[in-house]
Amino acid sequence: MPKWAMVIDLDKCTGCGDCIAACKLENNIAIVSPEEANDGRVMFWMDMITIYEGEYPNIRVKRFPKPCFHCDNPPCTKVCPVNATYKNEEGLIGQIYHRCIGCRYCMVACPYTAKVFNWLEPEWPDEFKNCFNPDVSLRMMGVVEKCSFCAHRLLKVKEDADSDEREILDNEYLPACSESCPANAIDFGDLENKESRVYNLSRSSRAYREMEDLGTEPKVIYLQKRE
Amino acid sequence: MPKKIQYENELDAPLFRPIYETGKGFYITVGILMLIILWALIMYITQIWFGLGVTGMNQTITWGFYIINFVFFIGISHAGTLISAILRLSRAEWRRPITRMAEVITAIVLAIGGLHPILDLGRPDRVLNIFTSGRLQSPLLWDVTSITAYFTASTVYLYLPMIPDIAKLRDKGGKLTWFYSFLSWGWQGTEHQKKVLNRAISILMIMVIPIAISVHTVISYIFSMTLQPGWHSTIFGPYFVVGAIFSGIAVLLILMIVSRKVFHLEDYLKKIHFQYLSTLLLIMALLWFYFTFSEFLTGIFGSEPHEMEIIHYKFTGPYALFFWGMLLLNFIIPVIILSIKRFKTITGILIASIAVVIGMWLERLNIVVPSLANPRMELPIGIYIPSLVEWSLFLGGIAVFILGFVLFSKFFPLISIWEIEEGREEGIKEVEERVHSYLPGKETGSK
Amino acid sequence: MNSMQNKIIAMAQLVSFLAMWIFVIGIIIWIINLISISVELQDAPGVSLGISLVAIPVFITLACILTYAYFGFKKNTSNLKNHSED
Amino acid sequence: MRKFIKHNFRLFVIASSAIFVLMIVWTVFGTRHTIVQPIEYNHKIHVEEADLICIDCHLSVETMSSAMIPNIEICQECHSDEPFTDSPEEIKLLKYIEEEEHIPWQKIYSVPDHVYFSHRRHVSIGDLECSNCHGNVEELESPAPYPSWEPTMDNCIDCHKQYKVTFDCLSCHR
Amino acid sequence: MEIKRREFLKLLGGVSGAVAIGTYGCNQVIDVPERLIELAKKGLGIETWKNTICGQCPAGCGIKVRLVDDIPVYIKGNPLYPVNQGGMCPSGHSALEVLFNPDRIKEPLKRIGIPGSNKWEPLSWEEALQKIADFLIKQRRNNKSHQVAFLDGSEQNSLMSEHIAQFMKAYGSPNYYQYPSVKNDSVPYLLLQGTQQIPSYDFLNTKYVLSFGSNFLEEGYSPIYYTKLYTHLKELTEKKRTRFVQIDSRMSLTAINADRWIPIRPGTYGALALGVAYILIREELYDNEFVSKHTFGFEDWVDNEGYTHLGFKSNVIGNYYPEQVSKITGVPGETILEIARELGNNKPSLVLGDQGSADNTNGTYSQMAIHSLNALLGNFGKEGGLYFTDQPPLAELPRVQEDELAVKGNSQPPIGCTYNTSFKIMDFSINSFTKNILSDNPYPVSVLFLYKGNPLFNALNHHDLAEALKKIPLVISFDSFLTETSEYADIILPDHTFLEKWDEYSNIPSVGFNHVGIQQPVIEPLFDTRNSANILIELGDKIGGTVSGSLPFENFEKEIKFRVEKIYRSGEGAIISEGLKGDWLEYLQQRGWQVGRYNSFDEFWKLITKHGGWWNPIKKEKGIKNIFKTSSGKFEFYSQLLKEWTDELVLMKGNDSHQNRELVLSELNINARGDQVYLPHYEAVPVDEHMPLYLTTYKLLTNRNGQSSNQPMMQEMFGYTSHQSWNTWAEIHPATAKDYGISNEDYIWVESSTGSIKLKAIVNPVVMPNVVAIPFGLGHTSFGRYAKGHGVNPNSVMKNLYDSLNGNPALQATKITISLAT
């Protein structure tokens, strides 16, 4: 059983923000009205965190993309009252929008604030309704959503693999962000597969996870900047 | 025009008066309350229609008024049953006029508080998912179960001791006789029935206490089960319980004082009752402060960065005003008033209790919001400004509570008549014996 | 007429009493259902069991107390009638 | 009788209206509403006379997620200008073909957009027979008025359990 | 935070609730082509991918569009395309929001209100074109063809620009201009080495890169290309890694990713460069051999008349010693010493200069100074240096046939430059363009074509420009949206969006190899729009004669084919495809194997459209000699070209007298005198009393030149780095903020002598003290529902300052003051 994980090399990542756009486009994420945005209700599945270290003028800016970390020991799934968010055997944390009752307990429980909530009915001009990605369903008002590691892509990839009876190749299943990162900073693959790039990178000396002390065991692994 | 019901010659006439004499005041109050509730209802409908977007919550601060009020109301609910149970257990004779009111508060407030999580749902239409596919692992489900248990228990606990009084009302006749006789379960006041009743009550009061404690512990679990700094602490259970009882007593005191004025129960609710209760309040205040102190002490002493962030935010951030306000209202004011004899008048107690109620609400606010406002990740600090809808629903909740209390006072005596009588008949003798039994020397009185 | 009314009331009491039991049983069934789900999904069945172990007895005792009171009173009233008759 | 009505008229009104409402509810929800197709397509004849098999017309069953409902492009490969039979339905078809307008078939098997269903997965990988879900269409002499098997989640899950295949939410929901 | 608390208390009434109820979502119902919806509904979900070129910005990345049932639903980078190699930038992803934008112009429009009133009525294509053609013919007949001007804001070096040039030349007008103009940017290189080409940099083989404000990861000609280079560097092993040092007054995206950030006072880059030169020269760290062999004017020299001229060396030694420089620039002396030594000691080391150093009144001289460092280091024609790509073997458009009308027209002076005669250095200055139009000098402009771009939004002199646009009798805009500018047009001929049209891109400036990209329609035009190129061809035909003769193509696609066919015949390079990465390709060619044999051009064409482009990574070996096209055939520290042209100007004033020279120099805003004028030197930027702070603007990847402002996704993402959506903000250093009593997220007034704007302040130490950095792009007053009324436009408070040598706007020269807005 594969275990999907993401490795983000902060040494390469320039912080261009393309992953955010790719993600929004791929997953039909609603774009809230400016007023909503001002109230802090913007929806990014992939967000960009910026940390300023050091004293002027020797400032180091640490900027890294933050998807859902798909923890191996997720705090969010434990508290869900209706099984709307859960961890499947491939280690993906699923969010089932039609099961969710919108209690937002999972958002509260997530130490990485990786989840976002549809405060209002998401709306688009009819024109933009043409260019929805048909593989991803639209969310409705009052449910929680989050990065899915583009699980809908996995469905197709699996199908291809099964139909010509083979394993899923390395780099065959890539989320939108990893696929279009201009700096090749985002790698994605199977942690169980010893040959996969991700496996090898995750064992590098630079590898670290966000807030490991919490014991959530994120499956998004960052590689420190080289100095 | 039904024939006038005779109660004036009764010994406890004042207790019957509110039931049989309806003044203009009653209708006005009910009317106003109804209006408020209607408004709240409209607001809730708008929320269902447009979604939770009409509240002031946002992606970082995802829990707001609804959860705050939920905790707050459930907290108040602890007044009654717990106190009356404890007093009953400890055979405190001064309990007799208090218990009934306390239990009423519990029953009503619990109903309101229990519904708050539903207000908070993004999709109330799917609430049934909890039954079809719930997960008992989720603290929310623990709440659902424990609150239902507590609710049933406390209603039963309110109802059983009321039966003799209902029977009294039934025997008075009048339009509602059928209603009372339905509720009175054919109470005749025979020895056997008394025995049954007393046994039932004594079992109940023993089991109600742990339930009550558990309920509030469980509510604190909602927070402490998460990893959020400022929440993830073991002290939360007792802390919440103390806070609950604290606010509960305050509300009880307020209601007692008010109904004393309104229903002219001066003869029943004597100064001594307030003295005793307010002393209890004072103790709780001190206890509460101790818990608050130790909570922050652990945080500050360990000074785990995220923890510190939030503590600092509470002390100096945009909500600092509310934090210090909380300390003032919950600790300084009540302690000053209640510990100085001169201030410890009825009005003084009233002021103190009101202060405590507000203070406890602020405490809930200070628990819920700041932790959410400072995400562990270096995201912009959120700000939460409750919207009109939230305020209205809060008001509505309070209105429902008052309405419930008023209506109850319309149909049932606010003070347990038979217990008073019992007090008159047996109480004194029984106490005397008991005191004797405490003292050295051979058993006297008891055969 | 009066006897008629008494009958109705007695009926109503019985009904409400049964309703109470149905409520309690309903809750118990619900909890058991949830346990079965959690077992099926291998989703922390232990926890569910733990909760149920606390919850179910509480409800049952409550129901029992009410039953006890209910029949306790009834029994006695019937005695009364007998007394009055003879 | 009339006397009875006169006496407790209110009761009568209430009762009758209640019955009426019940009837409406019954008609609306009680019966499956049937779907009428533009052409009374006869599967049987195509299978037996023209001995076609499903994939001949539903081309993409084995290769794609949607099976594809055949339309004039495919029909006209056999149905050229002169009709094989004297059935009015075929005339209709030919009319569509010569006017080159698409036949407005009605879908009767459909899943909501938050569900990913793939024929390829079920047919070519899972080796299911069409009849497993669609019933024995070969016998149908007129289009099915309603699905022989409702594609609801419960039904899906039942089958998945029965065949011991995954019922992980993410394997269908997206 | 303070404010917020007050709000909180104030808001017991709960205004926000009411707001939320009032305005939720951004809902709008406009008719969509039915067939699209139909297709989308009952489609089979057949998935196809089409390769084309992104038109969101000039970078010209290859993109791969995912179509489901022939409707584009997703865009990703074309992994084969050598420029971006599958990479993308955010705005590229939002291209679909351009295609399906509800505010697109769906048919030709005729303005009915007064200019700028934004009142329109539809117009049939025939009618519109006839109207224009008649006018053009009339103009031409009355020998007024030169009064027709064409302003091309696409800033893309695609075939389109050449197409337009061809048309204008044939029609007989010298007034075809690109704005912003790449030619202007290349002026420094022209002056120093006589070529108008932007150099490319061999990052991969260099050890040390010193970038003077060149924000190549964000604002460069092709950010994604540079991001890719950057990544390749990061993939190299530790010891081989290049060290980046970024000199900039703001910590740009490039600075963040650089190994070191050196803050510098805006407008003083030139001084710093010369300061570095000082150390290099003093410590003998420069490439003596190269300097002596291939440069002119390093040492003092004597001309034919026997005058001794100041040399670069003595100029630098004389004026740019570290203390002096650090006084000017605010960079500590030891820092200058450090970077100079690092630069000199890890050869090959590169020096870049752009944006920050270029966008100022002294931009050209700063760039010259910076570029002359490359000369000192001898970075020409060597590994890890800079080089110039060859031209792709595309067929030239057929020679323009000029009838006598055209000849006469073309002989007229262009009005787009300073002075009524062309000042050859500069390609175009919108400032002078406007002035000349307003003053009918030397002749009035009667027709103005606008293609893409939005000068009214970008330019610093927008008030005058608006007046000028009002003055012109016939303004025609080819645009898919109603921008600030096109609101002043009389007729709008809606263009396709780039996902619906044909075009051909070749050799994006500073991209290190020779490449051609084919932009092709991925979807049938949604509305009744036309490719502007075809419109020009049509107009040409309507005018007839030599004009139509010069564009002998039935449509633009044919024209592109004609151009590409030559590549096929030349047999150079290869169509991009898997496995044909640079070195492998090189290997093949060294073995003398023809890469990619195609039996016919049709096959070639099919393949190139399938894969999206052609490239040739092999640089033709050309000696250092051929790089420099100067009169001395060397790299000229002392620019004889500049001398020559200033002398011409002086002569134009009458005789070569001292005061005439003074006059000219002052008109050119050059403070230096004597030989310094022609040498790289530091020109002081204009000072402004009681305006203590510098205003610098920058462009984000999410919205270059404000052209993504009508795309909601980009609006929401605009400030993703500081979590600001749909809004402009100002970055201020904590120290400065403290001086003005400003705390984070406060609203402030930014005030210059020309105006003031209100915006949110973000206080963090990523700008240097006394500098206020504001992102450019928002603050539209038109341009559709998503752009209009969000954020502010920093250019609206900028003073109308220009680099008078190359005519580029001085975006960093305005001084401002700020105050807390209450």
CSV table of C-alpha atoms in Angstrom, one decimal, chain B residues 130-137 141-142 144-145 148-149 152-153 156 159-160 163 177-179 181-188 190-197 199-201 203-204 207 211, chain C residues 5-6 9 12-14 16-17 23-24 27 30-31 33-35 37-38 43-44 47-49 51-52 55 57-59 61-62 65-77 79-80:
chain,number,residue,atom,x,y,z
B,130,ILE,CA,-24.7,12.6,13.8
B,131,PHE,CA,-27.3,9.9,14.3
B,132,THR,CA,-26.7,8.0,11.1
B,133,SER,CA,-23.0,8.1,11.1
B,134,GLY,CA,-21.6,9.7,14.2
B,135,ARG,CA,-18.3,9.0,15.8
B,136,LEU,CA,-18.3,8.5,19.5
B,137,GLN,CA,-14.6,9.3,19.4
B,141,LEU,CA,-20.5,13.4,20.6
B,142,TRP,CA,-19.5,13.1,24.2
B,144,VAL,CA,-24.3,15.3,23.0
B,145,THR,CA,-24.6,12.2,25.1
B,148,THR,CA,-28.9,14.6,27.1
B,149,ALA,CA,-28.2,12.5,30.1
B,152,THR,CA,-33.1,14.1,31.4
B,153,ALA,CA,-31.7,13.7,34.9
B,156,VAL,CA,-36.6,14.3,36.4
B,159,TYR,CA,-40.2,17.0,38.4
B,160,LEU,CA,-40.3,14.4,41.1
B,163,ILE,CA,-45.3,16.2,42.4
B,177,THR,CA,-57.1,20.6,37.0
B,178,TRP,CA,-56.8,18.0,34.2
B,179,PHE,CA,-53.3,19.2,33.5
B,181,SER,CA,-53.8,15.7,37.7
B,182,PHE,CA,-52.0,14.4,34.6
B,183,LEU,CA,-48.7,15.6,36.0
B,184,SER,CA,-49.4,14.6,39.6
B,185,TRP,CA,-49.3,10.9,38.9
B,186,GLY,CA,-52.1,10.3,41.3
B,187,TRP,CA,-50.3,11.6,44.3
B,188,GLN,CA,-52.3,11.3,47.4
B,190,THR,CA,-49.9,8.7,51.6
B,191,GLU,CA,-47.0,7.4,53.7
B,192,HIS,CA,-46.1,4.9,51.1
B,193,GLN,CA,-46.0,7.5,48.3
B,194,LYS,CA,-43.9,9.7,50.5
B,195,LYS,CA,-41.5,6.8,51.1
B,196,VAL,CA,-41.3,6.1,47.4
B,197,LEU,CA,-40.8,9.7,46.5
B,199,ARG,CA,-36.2,7.2,48.1
B,200,ALA,CA,-36.4,8.2,44.4
B,201,ILE,CA,-35.2,11.7,45.2
B,203,ILE,CA,-31.1,8.1,44.6
B,204,LEU,CA,-31.4,10.9,42.0
B,207,MET,CA,-26.4,10.2,40.7
B,211,ILE,CA,-23.4,13.6,36.0
C,5,GLN,CA,-61.7,12.1,32.1
C,6,ASN,CA,-59.8,10.2,34.7
C,9,ILE,CA,-55.6,11.2,32.1
C,12,ALA,CA,-52.0,10.0,28.9
C,13,GLN,CA,-49.8,9.3,31.9
C,14,LEU,CA,-49.2,5.8,30.7
C,16,SER,CA,-45.9,9.7,28.4
C,17,PHE,CA,-44.3,7.0,30.6
C,23,PHE,CA,-36.7,7.8,24.3
C,24,VAL,CA,-34.2,6.0,26.6
C,27,ILE,CA,-30.7,6.6,22.7
C,30,TRP,CA,-28.3,4.9,18.7
C,31,ILE,CA,-25.1,4.4,20.8
C,33,ASN,CA,-25.4,1.6,16.3
C,34,LEU,CA,-22.5,4.0,16.5
C,35,ILE,CA,-20.3,1.4,18.1
C,37,ILE,CA,-20.1,1.6,12.8
C,38,SER,CA,-16.8,2.3,14.5
C,43,ASP,CA,-12.3,3.7,13.9
C,44,ALA,CA,-11.4,3.7,17.6
C,47,VAL,CA,-13.3,4.8,22.8
C,48,SER,CA,-16.9,4.3,21.7
C,49,LEU,CA,-17.3,1.4,24.0
C,51,ILE,CA,-18.4,6.2,26.3
C,52,SER,CA,-21.3,3.7,26.0
C,55,ALA,CA,-23.8,6.6,29.1
C,57,PRO,CA,-26.3,2.7,32.5
C,58,VAL,CA,-27.1,6.3,33.4
C,59,PHE,CA,-30.1,6.4,31.1
C,61,THR,CA,-31.1,4.0,36.0
C,62,LEU,CA,-33.0,7.2,35.3
C,65,ILE,CA,-36.2,5.5,38.9
C,66,LEU,CA,-39.1,7.0,37.1
C,67,THR,CA,-40.7,3.6,36.6
C,68,TYR,CA,-40.2,2.9,40.3
C,69,ALA,CA,-41.9,6.2,41.2
C,70,TYR,CA,-44.7,5.7,38.7
C,71,PHE,CA,-45.7,2.2,39.9
C,72,GLY,CA,-45.0,3.1,43.4
C,73,PHE,CA,-47.6,5.8,43.3
C,74,LYS,CA,-50.0,3.7,41.3
C,75,LYS,CA,-49.8,0.7,43.6
C,76,ASN,CA,-50.6,2.9,46.5
C,77,THR,CA,-53.6,4.7,44.9
C,79,ASN,CA,-54.8,0.5,47.8
C,80,LEU,CA,-56.5,3.7,48.6
